[in-house]
Short mmCIF file of C-alpha atoms and ligand atoms in Angstrom, two decimals:
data_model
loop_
_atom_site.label_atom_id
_atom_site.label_comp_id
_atom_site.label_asym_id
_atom_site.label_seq_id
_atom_site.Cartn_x
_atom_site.Cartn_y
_atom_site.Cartn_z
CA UNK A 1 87.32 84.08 99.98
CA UNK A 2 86.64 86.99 102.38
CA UNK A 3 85.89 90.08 100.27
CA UNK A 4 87.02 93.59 102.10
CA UNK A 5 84.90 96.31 102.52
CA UNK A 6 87.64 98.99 102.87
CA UNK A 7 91.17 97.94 101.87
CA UNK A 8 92.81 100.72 100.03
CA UNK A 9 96.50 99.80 97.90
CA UNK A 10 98.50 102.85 96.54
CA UNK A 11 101.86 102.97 95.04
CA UNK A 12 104.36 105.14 94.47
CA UNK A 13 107.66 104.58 91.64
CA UNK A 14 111.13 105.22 92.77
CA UNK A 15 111.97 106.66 90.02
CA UNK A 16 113.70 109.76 91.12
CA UNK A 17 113.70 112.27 94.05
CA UNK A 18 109.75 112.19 95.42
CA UNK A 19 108.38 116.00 95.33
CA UNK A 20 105.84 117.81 96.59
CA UNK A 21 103.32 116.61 93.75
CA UNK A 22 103.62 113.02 95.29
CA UNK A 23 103.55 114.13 99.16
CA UNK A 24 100.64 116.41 98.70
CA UNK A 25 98.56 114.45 96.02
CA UNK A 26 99.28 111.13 97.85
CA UNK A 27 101.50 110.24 100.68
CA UNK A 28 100.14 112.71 102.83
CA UNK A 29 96.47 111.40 102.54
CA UNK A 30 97.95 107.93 103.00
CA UNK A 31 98.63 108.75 106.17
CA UNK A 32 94.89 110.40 106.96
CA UNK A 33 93.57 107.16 105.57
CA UNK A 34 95.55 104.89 107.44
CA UNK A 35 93.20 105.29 110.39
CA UNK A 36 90.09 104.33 108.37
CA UNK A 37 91.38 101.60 106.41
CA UNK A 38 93.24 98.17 105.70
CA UNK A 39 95.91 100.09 103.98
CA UNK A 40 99.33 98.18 100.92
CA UNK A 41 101.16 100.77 100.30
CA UNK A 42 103.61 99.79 97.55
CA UNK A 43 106.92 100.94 95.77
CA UNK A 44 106.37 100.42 92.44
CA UNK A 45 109.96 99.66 91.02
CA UNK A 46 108.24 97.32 88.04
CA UNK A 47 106.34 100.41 87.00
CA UNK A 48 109.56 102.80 87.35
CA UNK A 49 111.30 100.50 84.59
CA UNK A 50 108.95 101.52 81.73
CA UNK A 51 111.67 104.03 81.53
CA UNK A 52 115.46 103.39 81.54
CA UNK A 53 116.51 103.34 85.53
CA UNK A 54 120.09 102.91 86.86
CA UNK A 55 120.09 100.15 88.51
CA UNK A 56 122.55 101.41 91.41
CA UNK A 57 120.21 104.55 91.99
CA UNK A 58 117.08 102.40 91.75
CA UNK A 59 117.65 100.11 94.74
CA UNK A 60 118.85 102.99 96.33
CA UNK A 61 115.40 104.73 96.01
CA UNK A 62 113.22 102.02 96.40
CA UNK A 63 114.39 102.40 99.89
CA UNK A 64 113.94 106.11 100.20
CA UNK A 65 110.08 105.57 98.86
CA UNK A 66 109.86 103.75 101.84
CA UNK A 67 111.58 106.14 104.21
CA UNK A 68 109.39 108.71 102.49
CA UNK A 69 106.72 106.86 103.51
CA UNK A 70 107.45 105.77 106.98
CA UNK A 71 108.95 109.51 107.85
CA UNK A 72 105.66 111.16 106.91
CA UNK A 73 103.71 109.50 109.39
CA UNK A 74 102.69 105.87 107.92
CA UNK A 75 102.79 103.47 110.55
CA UNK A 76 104.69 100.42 109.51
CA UNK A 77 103.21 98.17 112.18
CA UNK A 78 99.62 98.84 111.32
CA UNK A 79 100.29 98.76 107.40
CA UNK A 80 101.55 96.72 104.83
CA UNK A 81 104.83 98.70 102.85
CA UNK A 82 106.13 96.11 100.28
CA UNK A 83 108.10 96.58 96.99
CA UNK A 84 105.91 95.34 93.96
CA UNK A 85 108.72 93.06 92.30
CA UNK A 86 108.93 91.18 95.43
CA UNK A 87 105.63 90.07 95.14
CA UNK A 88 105.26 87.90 91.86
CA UNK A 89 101.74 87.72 91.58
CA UNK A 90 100.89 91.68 90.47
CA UNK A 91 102.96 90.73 87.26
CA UNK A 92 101.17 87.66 86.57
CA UNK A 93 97.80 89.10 87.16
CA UNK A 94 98.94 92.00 84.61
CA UNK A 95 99.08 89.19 82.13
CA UNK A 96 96.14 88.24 81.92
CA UNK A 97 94.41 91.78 81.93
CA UNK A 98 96.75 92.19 79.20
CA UNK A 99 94.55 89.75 77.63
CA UNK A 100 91.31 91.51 79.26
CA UNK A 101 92.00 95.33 78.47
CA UNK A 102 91.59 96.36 74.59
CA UNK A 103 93.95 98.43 72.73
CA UNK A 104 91.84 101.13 72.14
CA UNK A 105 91.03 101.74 75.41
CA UNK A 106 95.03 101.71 76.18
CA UNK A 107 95.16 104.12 73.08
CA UNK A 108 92.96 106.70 75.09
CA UNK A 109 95.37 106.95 77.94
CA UNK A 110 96.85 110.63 78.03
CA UNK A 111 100.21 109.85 80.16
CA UNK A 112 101.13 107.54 77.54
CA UNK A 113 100.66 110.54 75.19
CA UNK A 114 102.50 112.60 77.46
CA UNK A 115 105.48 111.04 78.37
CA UNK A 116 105.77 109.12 74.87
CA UNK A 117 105.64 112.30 72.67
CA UNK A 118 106.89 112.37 69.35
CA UNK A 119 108.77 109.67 70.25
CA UNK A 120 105.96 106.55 70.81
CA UNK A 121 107.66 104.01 68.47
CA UNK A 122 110.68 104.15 70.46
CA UNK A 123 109.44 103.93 74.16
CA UNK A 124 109.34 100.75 75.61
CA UNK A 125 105.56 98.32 75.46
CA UNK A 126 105.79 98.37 79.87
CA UNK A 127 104.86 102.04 79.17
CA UNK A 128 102.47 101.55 76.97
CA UNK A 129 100.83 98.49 79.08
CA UNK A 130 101.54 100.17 82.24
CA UNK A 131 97.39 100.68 83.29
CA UNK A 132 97.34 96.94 83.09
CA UNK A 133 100.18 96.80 86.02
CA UNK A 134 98.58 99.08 87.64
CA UNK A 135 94.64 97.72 87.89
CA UNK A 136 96.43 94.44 88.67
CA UNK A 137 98.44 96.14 91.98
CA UNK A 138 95.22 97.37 93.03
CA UNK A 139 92.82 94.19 92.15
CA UNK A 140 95.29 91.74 93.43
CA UNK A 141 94.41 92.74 97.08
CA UNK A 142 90.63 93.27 95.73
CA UNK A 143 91.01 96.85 96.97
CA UNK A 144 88.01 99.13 97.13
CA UNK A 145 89.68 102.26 97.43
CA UNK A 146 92.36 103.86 95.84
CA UNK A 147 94.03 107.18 96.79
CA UNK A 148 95.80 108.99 94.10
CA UNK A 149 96.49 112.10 92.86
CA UNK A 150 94.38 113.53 89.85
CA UNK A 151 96.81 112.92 87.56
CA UNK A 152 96.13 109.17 87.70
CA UNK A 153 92.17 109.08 87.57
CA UNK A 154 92.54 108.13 83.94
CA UNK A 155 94.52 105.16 84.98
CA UNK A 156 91.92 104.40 87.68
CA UNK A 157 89.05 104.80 85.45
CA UNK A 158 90.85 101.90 83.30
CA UNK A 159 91.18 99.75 85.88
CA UNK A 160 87.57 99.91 86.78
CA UNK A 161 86.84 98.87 83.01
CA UNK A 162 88.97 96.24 83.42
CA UNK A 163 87.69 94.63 86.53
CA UNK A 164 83.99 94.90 85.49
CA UNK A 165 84.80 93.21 81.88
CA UNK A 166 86.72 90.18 83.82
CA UNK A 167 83.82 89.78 85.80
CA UNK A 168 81.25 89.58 82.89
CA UNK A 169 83.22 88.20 80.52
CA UNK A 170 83.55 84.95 82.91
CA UNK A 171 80.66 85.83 84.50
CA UNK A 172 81.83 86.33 88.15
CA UNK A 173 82.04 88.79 90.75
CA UNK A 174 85.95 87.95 91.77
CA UNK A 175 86.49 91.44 91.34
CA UNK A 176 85.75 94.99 93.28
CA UNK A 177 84.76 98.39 91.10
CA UNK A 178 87.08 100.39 93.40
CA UNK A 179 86.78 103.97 93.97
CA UNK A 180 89.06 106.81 93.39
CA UNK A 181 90.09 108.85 96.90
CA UNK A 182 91.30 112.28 95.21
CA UNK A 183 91.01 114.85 97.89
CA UNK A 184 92.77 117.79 99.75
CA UNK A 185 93.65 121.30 97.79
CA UNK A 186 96.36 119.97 95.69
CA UNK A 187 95.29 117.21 94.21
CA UNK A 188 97.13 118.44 90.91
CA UNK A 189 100.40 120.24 92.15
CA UNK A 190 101.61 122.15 88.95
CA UNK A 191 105.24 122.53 87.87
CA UNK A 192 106.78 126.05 89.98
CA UNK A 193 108.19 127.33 86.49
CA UNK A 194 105.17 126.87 84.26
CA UNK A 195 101.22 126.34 85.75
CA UNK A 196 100.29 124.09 82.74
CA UNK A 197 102.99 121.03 84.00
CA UNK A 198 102.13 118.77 86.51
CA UNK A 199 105.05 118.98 89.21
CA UNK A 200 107.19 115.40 88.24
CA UNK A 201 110.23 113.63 88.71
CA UNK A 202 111.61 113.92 85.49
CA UNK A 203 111.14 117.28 84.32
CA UNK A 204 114.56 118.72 83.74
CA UNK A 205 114.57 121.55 85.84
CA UNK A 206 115.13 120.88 89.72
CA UNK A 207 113.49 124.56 90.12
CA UNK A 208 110.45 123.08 88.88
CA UNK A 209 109.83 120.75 91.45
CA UNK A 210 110.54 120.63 96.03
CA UNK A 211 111.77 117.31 96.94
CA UNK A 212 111.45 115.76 100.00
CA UNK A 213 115.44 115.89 100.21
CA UNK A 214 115.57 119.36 99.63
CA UNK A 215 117.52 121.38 102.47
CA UNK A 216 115.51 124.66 103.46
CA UNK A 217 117.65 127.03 101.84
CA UNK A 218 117.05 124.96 98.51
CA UNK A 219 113.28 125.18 99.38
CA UNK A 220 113.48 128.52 100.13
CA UNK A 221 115.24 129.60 97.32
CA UNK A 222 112.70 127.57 94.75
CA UNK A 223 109.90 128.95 96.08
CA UNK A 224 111.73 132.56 95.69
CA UNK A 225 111.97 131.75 91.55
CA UNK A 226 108.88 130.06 91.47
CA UNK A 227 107.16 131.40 88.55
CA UNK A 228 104.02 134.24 89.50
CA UNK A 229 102.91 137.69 87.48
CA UNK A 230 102.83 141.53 88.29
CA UNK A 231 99.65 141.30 89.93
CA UNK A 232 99.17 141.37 93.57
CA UNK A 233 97.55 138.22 95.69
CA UNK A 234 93.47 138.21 93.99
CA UNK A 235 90.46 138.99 96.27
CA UNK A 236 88.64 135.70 95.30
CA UNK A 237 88.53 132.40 94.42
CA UNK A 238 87.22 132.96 90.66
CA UNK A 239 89.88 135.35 89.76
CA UNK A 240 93.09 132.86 90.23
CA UNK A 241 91.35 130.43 87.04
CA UNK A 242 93.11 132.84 85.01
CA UNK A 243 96.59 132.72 86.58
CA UNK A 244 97.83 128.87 86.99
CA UNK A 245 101.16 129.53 89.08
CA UNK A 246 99.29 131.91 90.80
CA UNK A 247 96.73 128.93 91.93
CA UNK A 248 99.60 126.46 92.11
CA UNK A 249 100.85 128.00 94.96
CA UNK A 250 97.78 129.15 96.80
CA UNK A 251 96.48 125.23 97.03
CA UNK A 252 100.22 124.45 98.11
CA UNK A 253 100.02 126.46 100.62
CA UNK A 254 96.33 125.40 101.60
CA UNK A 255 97.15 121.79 101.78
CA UNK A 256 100.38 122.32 103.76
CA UNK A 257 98.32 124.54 106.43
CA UNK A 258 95.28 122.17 106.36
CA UNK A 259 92.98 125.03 105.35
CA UNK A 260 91.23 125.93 102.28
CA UNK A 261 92.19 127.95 99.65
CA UNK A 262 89.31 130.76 100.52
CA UNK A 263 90.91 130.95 103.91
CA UNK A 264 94.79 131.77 102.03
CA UNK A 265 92.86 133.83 99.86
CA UNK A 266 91.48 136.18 102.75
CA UNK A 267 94.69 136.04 104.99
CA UNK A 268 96.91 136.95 101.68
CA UNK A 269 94.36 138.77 98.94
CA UNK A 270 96.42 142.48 97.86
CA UNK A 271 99.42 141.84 98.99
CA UNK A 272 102.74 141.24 97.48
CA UNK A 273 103.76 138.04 96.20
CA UNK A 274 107.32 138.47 98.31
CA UNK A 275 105.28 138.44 101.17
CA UNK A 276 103.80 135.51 100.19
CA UNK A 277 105.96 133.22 99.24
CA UNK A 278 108.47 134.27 102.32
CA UNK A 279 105.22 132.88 104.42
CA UNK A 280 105.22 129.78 101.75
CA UNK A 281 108.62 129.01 102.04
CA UNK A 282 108.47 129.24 106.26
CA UNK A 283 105.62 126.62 105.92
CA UNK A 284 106.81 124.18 103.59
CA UNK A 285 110.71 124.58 105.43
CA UNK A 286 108.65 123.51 109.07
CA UNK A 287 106.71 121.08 107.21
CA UNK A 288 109.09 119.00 105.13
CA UNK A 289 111.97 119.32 107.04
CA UNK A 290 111.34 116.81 110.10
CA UNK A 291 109.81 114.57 107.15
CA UNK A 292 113.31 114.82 105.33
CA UNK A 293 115.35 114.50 108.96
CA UNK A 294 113.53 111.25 109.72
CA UNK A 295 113.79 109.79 105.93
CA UNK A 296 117.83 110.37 106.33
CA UNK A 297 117.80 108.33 109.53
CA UNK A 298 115.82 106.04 108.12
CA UNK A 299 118.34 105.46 105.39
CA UNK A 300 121.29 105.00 108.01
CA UNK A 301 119.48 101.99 108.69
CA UNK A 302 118.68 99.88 106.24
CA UNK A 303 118.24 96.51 107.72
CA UNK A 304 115.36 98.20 109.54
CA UNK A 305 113.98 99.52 105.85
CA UNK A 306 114.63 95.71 104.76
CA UNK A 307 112.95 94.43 107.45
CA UNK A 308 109.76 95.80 107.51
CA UNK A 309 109.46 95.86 103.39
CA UNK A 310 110.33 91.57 104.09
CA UNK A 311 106.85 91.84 106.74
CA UNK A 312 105.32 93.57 103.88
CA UNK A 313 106.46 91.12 101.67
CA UNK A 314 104.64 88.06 103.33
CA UNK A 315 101.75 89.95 104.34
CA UNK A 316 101.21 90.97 100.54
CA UNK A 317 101.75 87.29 98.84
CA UNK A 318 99.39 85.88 101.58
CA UNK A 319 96.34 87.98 100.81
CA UNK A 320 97.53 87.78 96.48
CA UNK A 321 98.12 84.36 96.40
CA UNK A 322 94.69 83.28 97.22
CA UNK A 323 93.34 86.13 94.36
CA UNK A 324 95.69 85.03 91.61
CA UNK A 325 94.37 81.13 92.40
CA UNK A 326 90.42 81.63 92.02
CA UNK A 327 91.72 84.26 89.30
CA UNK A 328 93.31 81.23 87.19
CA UNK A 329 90.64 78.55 88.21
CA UNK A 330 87.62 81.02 86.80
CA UNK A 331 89.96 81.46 83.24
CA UNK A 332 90.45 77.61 83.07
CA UNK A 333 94.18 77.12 84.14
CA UNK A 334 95.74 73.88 85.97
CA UNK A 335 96.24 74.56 89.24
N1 AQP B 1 102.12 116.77 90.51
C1 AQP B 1 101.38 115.95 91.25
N2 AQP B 1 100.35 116.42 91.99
C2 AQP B 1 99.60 115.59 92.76
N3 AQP B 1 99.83 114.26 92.85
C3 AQP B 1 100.86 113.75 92.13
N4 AQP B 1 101.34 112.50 92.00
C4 AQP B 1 102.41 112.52 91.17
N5 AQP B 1 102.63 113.76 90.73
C5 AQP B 1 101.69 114.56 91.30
C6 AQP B 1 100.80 111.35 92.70
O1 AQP B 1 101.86 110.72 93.40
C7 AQP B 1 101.61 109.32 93.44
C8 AQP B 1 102.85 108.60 93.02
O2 AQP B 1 103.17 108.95 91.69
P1 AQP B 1 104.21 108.05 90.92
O3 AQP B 1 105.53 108.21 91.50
O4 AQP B 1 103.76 106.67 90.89
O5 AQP B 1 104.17 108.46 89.42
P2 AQP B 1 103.90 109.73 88.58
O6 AQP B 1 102.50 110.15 88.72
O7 AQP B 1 104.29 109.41 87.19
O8 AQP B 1 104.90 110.75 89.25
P3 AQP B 1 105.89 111.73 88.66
O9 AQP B 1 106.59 112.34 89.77
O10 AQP B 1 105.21 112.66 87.72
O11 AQP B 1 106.94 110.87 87.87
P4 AQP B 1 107.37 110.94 86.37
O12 AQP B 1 108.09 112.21 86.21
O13 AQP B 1 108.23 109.75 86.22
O14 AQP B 1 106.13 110.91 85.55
C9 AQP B 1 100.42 109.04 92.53
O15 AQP B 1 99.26 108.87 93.35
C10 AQP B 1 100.28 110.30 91.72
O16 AQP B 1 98.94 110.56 91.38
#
């Protein structure tokens, strides 16, 4: 079997409205790494049921992940953009790295923490087993690179363990170790109401999060609330450590411009924060709004979505096929 050198697979859940936290931290480096790499980009709808989901609104979005994705520059005719539960073989290769992973290592994960709470004995197993889903999306393609935001380096780290313990357990070298791509100044966009939240889907508060189908005045006005102090812009880097929303929106602002956070620093340092975030607001309105134009377009036609996630499809099941195969030969399965 021909072993890649640079194939990268992402994914991304429609599970709600996507936000900045997911262009910044991942789409938009998708589309930077497209021109290096063999690039599956996937819409991870069997990861977005570890929590309830309508199904009526999830269909719905599993197309607008894929606008999203197409409308911010992905190329459809270069790439592969697939839904996950289209392709059968991620879930059965999650099986057996059920069998692979250990529970304390599972235990160790922090999202589960997170989005479990108080609450663990009632949230569903998926959520608890979702790094196993997730190394098999990525080692299913025998991907060597994975962009995601920080958030998810946990989950990365796992699936790393996981491929190197198949491989000496049955003493092989099936699978790659692949590396983490976390780059660009907001790898970690916070929550606009409180610097200590990662910016996400399902917090409660729609003024904690932008989302690609915000209108500008929505934008506008979030970025107007968006949570800061009585201190004027700070004079260096070191002194924003101290004051999270304060650093929150200085690396939005960097990654949306392309420049570093120094460079915001010097063009903004002393002045007010109105002034700011009127200049934030103006960038992220030019920014996301031809993305958002082109995703509602998108959705007017939706044989065209269906079509290329059906190329996607084929592409995907051709390359996982062959991986799930050796996969079951090496554990001892019929073929
Ligand atoms: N706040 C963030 N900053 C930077 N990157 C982020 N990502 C998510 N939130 C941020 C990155 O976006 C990609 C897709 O994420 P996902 O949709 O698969 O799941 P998630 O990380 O669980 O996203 P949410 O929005 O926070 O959803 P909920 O609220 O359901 O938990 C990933 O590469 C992720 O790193």
């Amino acid at each position: 079997m021909e072993k890649p050198t640079k194939r990268i697979l992402s994914g991304v859940q429609p599970s709600g409205d996507l936000h900045l936290g997911n262009y910044l931290g991942a789409i938009k480096n998708f589309v930077t790494l497209q021109k290096e790499y063999e690039c599956f980009f996937c819409v991870v709808d069997l990861h977005a049921i570890t929590v309830w989901q309508d199904p009526k609104v999830l269909v719905n979005k599993t197309r607008e992940v894929t606008a999203a994705f197409i409308a911010s520059g992905i190329d459809p005719k270069k790439n592969n953009i697939f839904v996950q539960s289209q392709v059968p073989q991620h879930a059965q290769l999650a099986w057996i790295f059920n069998c692979v992973a250990r529970m304390g290592w599972l235990n160790r994960m922090t999202q589960f923490k997170d989005k479990a709470g108080k609450n663990s004995e009632n949230v569903s197993v998926g959520l608890f087993s979702y790094p196993t889903l997730m190394a098999a999306d990525i080692l299913i393609y025998l991907a060597t690179h994975v962009p995601v935001g920080d958030d998810q380096k946990q989950h990365l780290e796992l699936t790393r363990d996981i491929a190197q313990k198949f491989n000496n357990d049955f003493n092989t070298e099936l699978f790659p170790i692949p590396e983490p791509l976390i780059f660009g100044e907001a790898t970690r966009v916070m929550s606009l109401r409180d610097g200590s939240k990662k910016m996400s889907k399902s917090d409660p508060s729609d003024y904690s999060r932008i989302m690609l189908t915000d209108k500008a005045e929505d934008i506008s006005q979030k970025i107007k609330k968006a949570k800061t102090d009585a201190e004027p812009l700070p004079q260096n880097k070191e002194s924003i450590k101290e004051r999270p929303e304060v650093e929150n929106l200085i690396s939005i602002y960097a990654s949306l411009q392309d420049i570093s956070i120094d460079q915001v620093i010097s063009e903004f340092s002393g002045k007010e924060f109105s002034v700011f975030k009127k200049n934030l607001a103006d960038l992220a309105v030019s920014k996301l709004e031809p993305i958002t134009s082109e995703m509602n377009k998108l959705m007017d036609d939706r044989s065209y979505i269906d079509s290329i996630l059906n190329k996607g499809k084929d592409k995907a099941i051709s390359v996982a096929e062959p991986v799930l195969t050796k996969t079951k030969e090496i554990i001892g399965f019929l073929p």
